[in-house]
PDB file of C-alpha atoms and ligand atoms in Angstrom:
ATOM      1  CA  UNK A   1       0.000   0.000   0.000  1.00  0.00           C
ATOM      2  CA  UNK A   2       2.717   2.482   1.159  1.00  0.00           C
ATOM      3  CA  UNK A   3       4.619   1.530  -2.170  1.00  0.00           C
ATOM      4  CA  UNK A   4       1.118   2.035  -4.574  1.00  0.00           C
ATOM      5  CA  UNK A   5       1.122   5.544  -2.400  1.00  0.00           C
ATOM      6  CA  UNK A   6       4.886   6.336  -2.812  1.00  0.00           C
ATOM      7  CA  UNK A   7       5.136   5.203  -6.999  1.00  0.00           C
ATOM      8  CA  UNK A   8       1.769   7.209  -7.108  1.00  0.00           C
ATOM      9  CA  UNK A   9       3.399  10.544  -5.559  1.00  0.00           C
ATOM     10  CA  UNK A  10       6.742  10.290  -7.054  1.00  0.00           C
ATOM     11  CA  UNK A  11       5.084   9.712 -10.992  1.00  0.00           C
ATOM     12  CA  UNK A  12       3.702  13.479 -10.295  1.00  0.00           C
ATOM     13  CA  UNK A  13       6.617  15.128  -7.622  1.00  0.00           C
ATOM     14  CA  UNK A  14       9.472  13.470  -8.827  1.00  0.00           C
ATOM     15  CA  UNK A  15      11.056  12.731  -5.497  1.00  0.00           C
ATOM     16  CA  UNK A  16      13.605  10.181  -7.229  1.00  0.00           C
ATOM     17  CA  UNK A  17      15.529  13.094  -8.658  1.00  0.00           C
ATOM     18  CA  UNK A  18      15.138  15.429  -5.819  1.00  0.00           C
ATOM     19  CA  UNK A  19      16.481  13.071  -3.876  1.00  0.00           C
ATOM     20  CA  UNK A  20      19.738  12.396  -6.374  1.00  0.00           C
ATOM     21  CA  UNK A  21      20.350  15.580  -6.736  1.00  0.00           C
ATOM     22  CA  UNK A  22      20.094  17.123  -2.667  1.00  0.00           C
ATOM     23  CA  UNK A  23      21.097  13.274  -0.915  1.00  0.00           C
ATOM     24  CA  UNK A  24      22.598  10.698  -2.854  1.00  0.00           C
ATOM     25  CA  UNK A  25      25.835  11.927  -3.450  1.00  0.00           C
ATOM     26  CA  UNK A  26      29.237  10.525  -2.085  1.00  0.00           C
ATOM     27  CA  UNK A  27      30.150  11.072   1.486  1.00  0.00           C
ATOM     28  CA  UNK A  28      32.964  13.768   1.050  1.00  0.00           C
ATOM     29  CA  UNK A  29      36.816  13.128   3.156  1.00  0.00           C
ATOM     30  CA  UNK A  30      36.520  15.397   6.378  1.00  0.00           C
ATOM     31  CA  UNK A  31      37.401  15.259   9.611  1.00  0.00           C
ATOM     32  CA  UNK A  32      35.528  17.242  12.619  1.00  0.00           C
ATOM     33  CA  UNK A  33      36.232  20.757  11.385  1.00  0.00           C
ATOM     34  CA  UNK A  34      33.794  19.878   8.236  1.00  0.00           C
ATOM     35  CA  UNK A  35      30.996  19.104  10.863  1.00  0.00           C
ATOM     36  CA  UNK A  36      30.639  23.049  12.420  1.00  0.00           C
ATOM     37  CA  UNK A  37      28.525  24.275   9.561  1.00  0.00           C
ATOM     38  CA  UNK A  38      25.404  21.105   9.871  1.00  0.00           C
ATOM     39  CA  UNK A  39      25.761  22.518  13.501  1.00  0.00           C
ATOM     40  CA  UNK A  40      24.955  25.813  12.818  1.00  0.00           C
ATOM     41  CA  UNK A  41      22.303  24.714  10.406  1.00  0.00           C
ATOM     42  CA  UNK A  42      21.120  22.639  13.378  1.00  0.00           C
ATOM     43  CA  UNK A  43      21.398  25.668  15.927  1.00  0.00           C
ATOM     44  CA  UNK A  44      19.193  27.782  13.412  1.00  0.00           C
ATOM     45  CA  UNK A  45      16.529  25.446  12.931  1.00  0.00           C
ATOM     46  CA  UNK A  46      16.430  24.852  16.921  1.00  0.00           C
ATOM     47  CA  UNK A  47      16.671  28.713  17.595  1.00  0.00           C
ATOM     48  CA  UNK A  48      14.076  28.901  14.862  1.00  0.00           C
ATOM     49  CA  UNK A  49      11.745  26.031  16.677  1.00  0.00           C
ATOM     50  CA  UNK A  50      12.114  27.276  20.453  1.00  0.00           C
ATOM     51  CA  UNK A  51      11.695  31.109  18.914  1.00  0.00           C
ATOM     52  CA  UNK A  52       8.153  30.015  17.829  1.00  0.00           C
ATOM     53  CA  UNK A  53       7.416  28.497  21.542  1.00  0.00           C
ATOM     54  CA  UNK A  54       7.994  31.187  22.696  1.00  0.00           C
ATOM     55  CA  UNK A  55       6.294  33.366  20.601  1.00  0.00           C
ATOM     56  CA  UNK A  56       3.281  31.968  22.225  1.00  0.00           C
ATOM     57  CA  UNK A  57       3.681  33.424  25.357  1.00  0.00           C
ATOM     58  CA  UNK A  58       5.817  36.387  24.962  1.00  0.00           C
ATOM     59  CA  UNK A  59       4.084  39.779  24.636  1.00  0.00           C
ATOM     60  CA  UNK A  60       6.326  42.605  22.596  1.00  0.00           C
ATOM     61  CA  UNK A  61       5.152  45.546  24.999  1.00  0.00           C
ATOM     62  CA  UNK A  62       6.770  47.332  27.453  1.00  0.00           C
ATOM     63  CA  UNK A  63       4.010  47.296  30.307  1.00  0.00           C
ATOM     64  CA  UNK A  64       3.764  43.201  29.759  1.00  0.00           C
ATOM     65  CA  UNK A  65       7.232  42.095  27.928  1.00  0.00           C
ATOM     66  CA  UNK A  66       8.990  41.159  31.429  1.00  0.00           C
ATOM     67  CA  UNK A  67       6.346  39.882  33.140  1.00  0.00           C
ATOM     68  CA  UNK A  68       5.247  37.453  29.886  1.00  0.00           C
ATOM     69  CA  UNK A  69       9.175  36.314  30.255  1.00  0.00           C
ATOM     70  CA  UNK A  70       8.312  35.295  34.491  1.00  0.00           C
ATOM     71  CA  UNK A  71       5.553  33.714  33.453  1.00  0.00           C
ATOM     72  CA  UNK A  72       7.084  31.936  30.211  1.00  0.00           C
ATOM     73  CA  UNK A  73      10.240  30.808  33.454  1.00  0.00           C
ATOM     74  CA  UNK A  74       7.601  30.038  36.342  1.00  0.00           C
ATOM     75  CA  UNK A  75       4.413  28.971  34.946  1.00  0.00           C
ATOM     76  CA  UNK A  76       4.313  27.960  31.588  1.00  0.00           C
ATOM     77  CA  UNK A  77       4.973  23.854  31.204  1.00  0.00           C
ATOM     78  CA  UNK A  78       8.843  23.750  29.948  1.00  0.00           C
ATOM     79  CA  UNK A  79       8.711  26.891  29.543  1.00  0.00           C
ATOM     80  CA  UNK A  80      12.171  27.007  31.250  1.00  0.00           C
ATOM     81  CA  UNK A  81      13.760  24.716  29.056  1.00  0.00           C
ATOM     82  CA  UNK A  82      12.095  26.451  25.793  1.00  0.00           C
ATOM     83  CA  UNK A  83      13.636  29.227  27.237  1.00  0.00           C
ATOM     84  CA  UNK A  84      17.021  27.945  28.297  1.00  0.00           C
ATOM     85  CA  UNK A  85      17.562  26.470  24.961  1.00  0.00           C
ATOM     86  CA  UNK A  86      16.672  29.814  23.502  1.00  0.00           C
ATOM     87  CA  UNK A  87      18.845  31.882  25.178  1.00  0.00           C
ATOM     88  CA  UNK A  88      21.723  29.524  25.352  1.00  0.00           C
ATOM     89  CA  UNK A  89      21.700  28.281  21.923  1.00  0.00           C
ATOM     90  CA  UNK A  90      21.489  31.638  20.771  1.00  0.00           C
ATOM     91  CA  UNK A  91      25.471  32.054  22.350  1.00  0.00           C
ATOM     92  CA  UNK A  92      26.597  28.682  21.000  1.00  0.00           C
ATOM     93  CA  UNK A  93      25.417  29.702  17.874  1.00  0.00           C
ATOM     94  CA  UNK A  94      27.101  32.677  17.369  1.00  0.00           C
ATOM     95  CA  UNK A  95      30.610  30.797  18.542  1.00  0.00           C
ATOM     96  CA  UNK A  96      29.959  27.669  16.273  1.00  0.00           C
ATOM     97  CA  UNK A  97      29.177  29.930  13.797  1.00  0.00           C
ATOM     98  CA  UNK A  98      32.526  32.109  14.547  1.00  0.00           C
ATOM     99  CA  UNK A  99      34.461  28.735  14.355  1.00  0.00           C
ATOM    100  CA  UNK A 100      32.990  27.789  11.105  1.00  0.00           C
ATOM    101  CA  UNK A 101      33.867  30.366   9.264  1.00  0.00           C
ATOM    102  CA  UNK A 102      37.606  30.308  11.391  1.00  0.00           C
ATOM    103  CA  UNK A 103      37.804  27.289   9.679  1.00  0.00           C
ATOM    104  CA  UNK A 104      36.966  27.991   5.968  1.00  0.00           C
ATOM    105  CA  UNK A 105      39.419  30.743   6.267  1.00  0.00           C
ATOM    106  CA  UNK A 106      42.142  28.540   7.682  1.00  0.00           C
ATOM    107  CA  UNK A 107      41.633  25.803   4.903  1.00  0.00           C
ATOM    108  CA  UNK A 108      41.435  28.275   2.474  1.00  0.00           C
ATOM    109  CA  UNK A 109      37.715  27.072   1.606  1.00  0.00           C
ATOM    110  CA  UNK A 110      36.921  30.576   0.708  1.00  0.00           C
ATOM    111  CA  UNK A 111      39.287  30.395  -2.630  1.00  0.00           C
ATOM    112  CA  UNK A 112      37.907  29.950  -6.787  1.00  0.00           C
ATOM    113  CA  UNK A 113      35.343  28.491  -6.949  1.00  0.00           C
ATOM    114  CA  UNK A 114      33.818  29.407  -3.524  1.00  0.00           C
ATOM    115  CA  UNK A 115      34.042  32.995  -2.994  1.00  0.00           C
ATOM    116  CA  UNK A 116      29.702  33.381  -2.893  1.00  0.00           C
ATOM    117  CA  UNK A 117      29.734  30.852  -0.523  1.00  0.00           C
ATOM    118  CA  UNK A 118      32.371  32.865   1.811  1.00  0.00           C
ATOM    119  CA  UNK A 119      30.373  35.802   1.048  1.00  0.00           C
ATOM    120  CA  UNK A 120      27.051  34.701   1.785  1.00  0.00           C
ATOM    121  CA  UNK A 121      28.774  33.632   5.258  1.00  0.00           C
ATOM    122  CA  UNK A 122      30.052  36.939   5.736  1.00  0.00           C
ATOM    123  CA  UNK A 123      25.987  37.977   5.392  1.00  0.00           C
ATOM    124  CA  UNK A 124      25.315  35.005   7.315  1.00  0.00           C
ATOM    125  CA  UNK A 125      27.731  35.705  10.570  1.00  0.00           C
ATOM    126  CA  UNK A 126      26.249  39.847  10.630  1.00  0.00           C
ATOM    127  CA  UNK A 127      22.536  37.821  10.570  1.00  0.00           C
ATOM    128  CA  UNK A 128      23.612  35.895  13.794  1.00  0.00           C
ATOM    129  CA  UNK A 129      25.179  38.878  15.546  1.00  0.00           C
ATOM    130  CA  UNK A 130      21.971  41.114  13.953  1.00  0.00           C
ATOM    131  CA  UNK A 131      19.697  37.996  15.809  1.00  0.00           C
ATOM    132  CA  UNK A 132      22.028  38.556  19.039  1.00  0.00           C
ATOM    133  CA  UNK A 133      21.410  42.259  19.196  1.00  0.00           C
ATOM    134  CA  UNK A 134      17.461  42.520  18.749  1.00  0.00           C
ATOM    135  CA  UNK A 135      16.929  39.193  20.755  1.00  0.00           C
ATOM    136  CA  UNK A 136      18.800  40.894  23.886  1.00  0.00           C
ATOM    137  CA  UNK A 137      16.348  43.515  24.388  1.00  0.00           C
ATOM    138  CA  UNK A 138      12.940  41.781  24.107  1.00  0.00           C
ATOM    139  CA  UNK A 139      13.446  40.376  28.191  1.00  0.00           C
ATOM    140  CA  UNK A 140      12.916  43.710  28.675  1.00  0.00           C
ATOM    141  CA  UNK A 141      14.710  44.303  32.182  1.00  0.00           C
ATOM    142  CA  UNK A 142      17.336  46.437  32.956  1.00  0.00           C
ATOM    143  CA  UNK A 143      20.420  44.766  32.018  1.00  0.00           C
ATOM    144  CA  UNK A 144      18.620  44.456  28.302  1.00  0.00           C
ATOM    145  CA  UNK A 145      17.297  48.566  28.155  1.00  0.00           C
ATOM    146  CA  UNK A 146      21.059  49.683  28.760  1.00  0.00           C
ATOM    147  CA  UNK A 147      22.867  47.499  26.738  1.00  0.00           C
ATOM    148  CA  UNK A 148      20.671  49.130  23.918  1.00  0.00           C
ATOM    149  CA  UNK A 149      20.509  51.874  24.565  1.00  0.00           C
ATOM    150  CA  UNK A 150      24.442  51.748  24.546  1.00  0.00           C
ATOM    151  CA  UNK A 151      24.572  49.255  21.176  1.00  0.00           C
ATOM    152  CA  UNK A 152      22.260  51.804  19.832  1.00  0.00           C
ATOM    153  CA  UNK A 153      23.977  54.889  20.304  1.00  0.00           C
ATOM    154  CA  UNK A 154      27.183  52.969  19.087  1.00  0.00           C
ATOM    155  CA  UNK A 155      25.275  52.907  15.905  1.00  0.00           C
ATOM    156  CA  UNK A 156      24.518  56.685  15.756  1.00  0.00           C
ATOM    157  CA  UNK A 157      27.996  57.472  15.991  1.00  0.00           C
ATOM    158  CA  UNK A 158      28.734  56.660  12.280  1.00  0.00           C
ATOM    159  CA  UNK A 159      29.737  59.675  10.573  1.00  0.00           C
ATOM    160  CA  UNK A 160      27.241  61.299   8.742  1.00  0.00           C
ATOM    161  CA  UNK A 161      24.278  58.758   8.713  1.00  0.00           C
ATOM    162  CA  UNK A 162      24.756  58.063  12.445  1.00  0.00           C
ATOM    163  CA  UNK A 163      21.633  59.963  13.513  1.00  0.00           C
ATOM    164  CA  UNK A 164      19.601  58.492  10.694  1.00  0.00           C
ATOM    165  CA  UNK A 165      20.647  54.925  11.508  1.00  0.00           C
ATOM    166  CA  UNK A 166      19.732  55.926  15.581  1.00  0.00           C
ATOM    167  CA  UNK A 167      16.338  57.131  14.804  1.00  0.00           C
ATOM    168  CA  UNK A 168      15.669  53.983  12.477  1.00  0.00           C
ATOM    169  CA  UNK A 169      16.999  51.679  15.108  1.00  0.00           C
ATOM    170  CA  UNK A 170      15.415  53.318  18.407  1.00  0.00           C
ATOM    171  CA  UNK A 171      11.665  54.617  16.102  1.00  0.00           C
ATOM    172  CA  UNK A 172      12.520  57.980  17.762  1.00  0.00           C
ATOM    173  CA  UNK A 173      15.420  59.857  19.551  1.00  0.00           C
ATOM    174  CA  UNK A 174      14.719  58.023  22.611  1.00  0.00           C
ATOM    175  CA  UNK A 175      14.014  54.153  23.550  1.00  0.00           C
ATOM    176  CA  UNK A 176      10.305  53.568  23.692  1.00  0.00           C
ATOM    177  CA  UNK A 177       7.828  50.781  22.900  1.00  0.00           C
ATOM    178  CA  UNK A 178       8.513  51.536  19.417  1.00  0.00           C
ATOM    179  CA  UNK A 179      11.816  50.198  19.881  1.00  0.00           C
ATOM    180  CA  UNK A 180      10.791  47.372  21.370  1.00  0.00           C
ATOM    181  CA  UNK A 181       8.345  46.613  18.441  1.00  0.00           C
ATOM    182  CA  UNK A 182      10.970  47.449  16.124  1.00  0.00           C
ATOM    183  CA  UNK A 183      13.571  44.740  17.275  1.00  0.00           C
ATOM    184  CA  UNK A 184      10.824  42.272  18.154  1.00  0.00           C
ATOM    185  CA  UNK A 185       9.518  42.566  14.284  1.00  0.00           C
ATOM    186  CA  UNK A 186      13.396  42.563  13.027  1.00  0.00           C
ATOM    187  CA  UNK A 187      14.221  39.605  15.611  1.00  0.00           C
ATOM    188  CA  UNK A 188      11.114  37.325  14.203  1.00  0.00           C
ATOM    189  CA  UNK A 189      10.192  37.847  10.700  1.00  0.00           C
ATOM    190  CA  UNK A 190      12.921  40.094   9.014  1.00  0.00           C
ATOM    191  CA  UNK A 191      16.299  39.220  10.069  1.00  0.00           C
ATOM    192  CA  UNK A 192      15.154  34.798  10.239  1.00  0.00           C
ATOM    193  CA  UNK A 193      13.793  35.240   6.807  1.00  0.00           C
ATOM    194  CA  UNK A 194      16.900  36.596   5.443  1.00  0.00           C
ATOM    195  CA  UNK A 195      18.595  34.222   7.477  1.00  0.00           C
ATOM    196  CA  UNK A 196      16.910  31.171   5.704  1.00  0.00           C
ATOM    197  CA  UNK A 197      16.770  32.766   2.863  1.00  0.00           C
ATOM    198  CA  UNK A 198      20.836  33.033   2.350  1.00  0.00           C
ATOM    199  CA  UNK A 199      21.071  29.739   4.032  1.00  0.00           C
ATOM    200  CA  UNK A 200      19.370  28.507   1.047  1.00  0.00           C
ATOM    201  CA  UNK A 201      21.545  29.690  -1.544  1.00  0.00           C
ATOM    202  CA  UNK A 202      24.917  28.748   0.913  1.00  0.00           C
ATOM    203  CA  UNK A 203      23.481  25.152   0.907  1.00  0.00           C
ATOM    204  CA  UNK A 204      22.908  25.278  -2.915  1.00  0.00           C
ATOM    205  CA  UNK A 205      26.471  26.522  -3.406  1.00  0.00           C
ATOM    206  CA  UNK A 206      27.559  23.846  -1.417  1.00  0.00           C
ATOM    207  CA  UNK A 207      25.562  20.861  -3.310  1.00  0.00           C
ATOM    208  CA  UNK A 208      26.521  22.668  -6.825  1.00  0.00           C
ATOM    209  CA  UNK A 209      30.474  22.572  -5.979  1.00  0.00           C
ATOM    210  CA  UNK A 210      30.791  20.177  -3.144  1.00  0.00           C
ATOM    211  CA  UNK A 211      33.683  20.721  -0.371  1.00  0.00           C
ATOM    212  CA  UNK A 212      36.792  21.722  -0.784  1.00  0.00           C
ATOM    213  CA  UNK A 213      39.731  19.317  -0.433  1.00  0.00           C
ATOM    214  CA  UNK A 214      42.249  19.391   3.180  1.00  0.00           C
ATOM    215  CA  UNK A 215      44.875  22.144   1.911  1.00  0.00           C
ATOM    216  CA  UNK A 216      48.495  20.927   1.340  1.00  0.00           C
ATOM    217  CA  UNK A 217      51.192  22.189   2.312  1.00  0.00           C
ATOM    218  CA  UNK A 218      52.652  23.867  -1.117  1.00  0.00           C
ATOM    219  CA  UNK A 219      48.845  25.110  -1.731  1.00  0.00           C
TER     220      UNK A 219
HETATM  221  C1  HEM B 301      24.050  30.392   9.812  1.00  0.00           C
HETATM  222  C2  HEM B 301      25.287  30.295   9.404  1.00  0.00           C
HETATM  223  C3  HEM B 301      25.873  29.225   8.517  1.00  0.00           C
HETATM  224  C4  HEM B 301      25.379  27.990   8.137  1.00  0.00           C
HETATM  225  C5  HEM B 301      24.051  27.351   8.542  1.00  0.00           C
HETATM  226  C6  HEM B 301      26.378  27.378   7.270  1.00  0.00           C
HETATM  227  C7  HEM B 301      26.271  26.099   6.720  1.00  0.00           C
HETATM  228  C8  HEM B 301      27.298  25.459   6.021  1.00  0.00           C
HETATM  229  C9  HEM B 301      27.362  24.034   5.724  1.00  0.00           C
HETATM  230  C10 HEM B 301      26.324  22.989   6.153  1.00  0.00           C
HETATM  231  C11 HEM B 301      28.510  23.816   5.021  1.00  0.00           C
HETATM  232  C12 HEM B 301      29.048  22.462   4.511  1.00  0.00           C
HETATM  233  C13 HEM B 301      29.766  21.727   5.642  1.00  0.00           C
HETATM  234  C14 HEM B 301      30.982  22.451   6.180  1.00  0.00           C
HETATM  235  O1  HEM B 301      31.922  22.742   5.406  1.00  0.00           O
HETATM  236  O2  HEM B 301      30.983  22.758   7.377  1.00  0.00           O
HETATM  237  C15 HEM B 301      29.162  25.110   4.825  1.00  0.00           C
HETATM  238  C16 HEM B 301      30.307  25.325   4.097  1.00  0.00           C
HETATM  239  C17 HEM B 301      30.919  26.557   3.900  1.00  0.00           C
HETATM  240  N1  HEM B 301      30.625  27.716   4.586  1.00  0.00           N
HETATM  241 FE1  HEM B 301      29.028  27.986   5.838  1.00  0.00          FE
HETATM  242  N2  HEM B 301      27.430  28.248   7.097  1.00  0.00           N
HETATM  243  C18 HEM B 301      27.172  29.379   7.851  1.00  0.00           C
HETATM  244  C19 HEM B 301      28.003  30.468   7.995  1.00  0.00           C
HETATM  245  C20 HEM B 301      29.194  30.683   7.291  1.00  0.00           C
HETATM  246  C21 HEM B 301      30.110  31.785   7.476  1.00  0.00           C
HETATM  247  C22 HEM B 301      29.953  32.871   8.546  1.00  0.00           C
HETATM  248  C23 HEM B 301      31.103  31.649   6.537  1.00  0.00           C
HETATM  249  C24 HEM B 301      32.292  32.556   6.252  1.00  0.00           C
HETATM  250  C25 HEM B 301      32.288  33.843   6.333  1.00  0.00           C
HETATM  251  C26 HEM B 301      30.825  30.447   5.759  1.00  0.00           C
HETATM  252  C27 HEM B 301      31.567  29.993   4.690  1.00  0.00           C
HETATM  253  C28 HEM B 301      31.504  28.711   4.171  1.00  0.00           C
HETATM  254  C29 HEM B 301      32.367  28.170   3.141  1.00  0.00           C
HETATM  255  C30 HEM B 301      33.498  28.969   2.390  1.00  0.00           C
HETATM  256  C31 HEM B 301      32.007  26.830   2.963  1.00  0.00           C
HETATM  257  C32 HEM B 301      32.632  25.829   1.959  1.00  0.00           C
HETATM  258  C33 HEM B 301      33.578  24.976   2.722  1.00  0.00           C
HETATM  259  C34 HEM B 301      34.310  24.003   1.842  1.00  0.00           C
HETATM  260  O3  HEM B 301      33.975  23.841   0.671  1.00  0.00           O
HETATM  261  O4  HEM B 301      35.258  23.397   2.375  1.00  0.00           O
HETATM  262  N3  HEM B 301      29.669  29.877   6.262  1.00  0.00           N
HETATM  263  N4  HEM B 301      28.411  26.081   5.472  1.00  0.00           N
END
């Protein structure tokens, strides 16, 4: 029956050369270095999972955003772990991340024919710090106003388009609720869909020239 189903789907979907193409294709030589970027794949889909827990419960306003994080900690079932996971994945992920791309510079993975796919890193490391930076103020407590405010006014300190930049950032001169919208919009639908979005084409670089070979020593 699950065979009728299966030969039935894949006459009209094809999955026989989808999964050619994406799957069946010969383990490559590695050693543990080659593993760091299926972890950060791994860490984004998790951040991406918990993020949408938590989602549930959080409230993006500044009378209810700490108090929805105490309940999310104290009340909610696993709402701790969700949490945990959340906030220390987000960490890991920015230092696997960090060592993943330390290690396509030190094997030189970033050479002809690969320089999109070290470029699309690049975007893809300033997405995880970009993530970092608008996830640290939704808890909305003290530590997570200051360190804002200060990242923020870092930001309007560019020459010339500082201001501009601050007032973007902040939705005023000032933090508010509007900034707190502001990253809480950025931190769940803009900066994740760019995220998987240039994750896509990273992974399709990586299936259309495969991985590069250990360096030797006269390369
Ligand atoms: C969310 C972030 C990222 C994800 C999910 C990701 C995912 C991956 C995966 C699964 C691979 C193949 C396995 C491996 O070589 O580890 C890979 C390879 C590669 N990545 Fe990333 N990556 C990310 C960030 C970066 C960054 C920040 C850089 C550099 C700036 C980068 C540059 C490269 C290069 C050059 C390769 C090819 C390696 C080779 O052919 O040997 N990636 N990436």
């Amino acid at each position: 029956m699950w065979k009728k189903l299966y030969a039935w789907l894949d006459e009209r979907l094809d999955f026989d050369s989808f999964y050619k193409g994406l799957l069946d294709r010969p383990e490559p030589e590695g050693n543990w270095w080659n593993t760091l970027g299926s972890a950060s794949l791994f860490l984004f889909i998790m951040q991406g999972l918990t993020g949408i827990f938590l989602t549930i419960y959080y409230t993006p306003s500044p009378d209810h955003a700490y108090d929805s994080i105490q309940y999310i900690m104290n009340d909610v079932a696993f709402g701790w772990l969700i949490r945990g996971i959340h906030h220390w994945g987000a960490t890991l992920m920015v230092i696997v991340v960090f060592l993943h791309m330390m290690r396509t510079f030190f094997y030189g993975a970033y050479k002809f024919p690969r320089e999109m796919t070290w470029v699309t890193g690049v975007l893809l490391m300033l997405l995880t710090l970009g993530m970092g930076f608008t996830g640290y103020l939704l808890p909305w407590n003290q530590r997570a106003y200051w360190a804002t405010t200060v990242g923020t006014a870092i930001a309007g300190s560019v020459p010339f388009l500082g201001d501009f930049i601050l007032q973007v950032m902040r939705g005023g001169s000032d933090l508010s609720a509007l900034t707190l919208t502001r990253f809480f919009s950025a931190h769940i639908w803009m900066l994740p869909a760019a995220l998987a979005g240039l994750i896509g084409v990273h992974m399709y670089l990586i299936i259309r020239l495969g991985i590069s070979n250990i360096p030797k020593e006269d390369e």
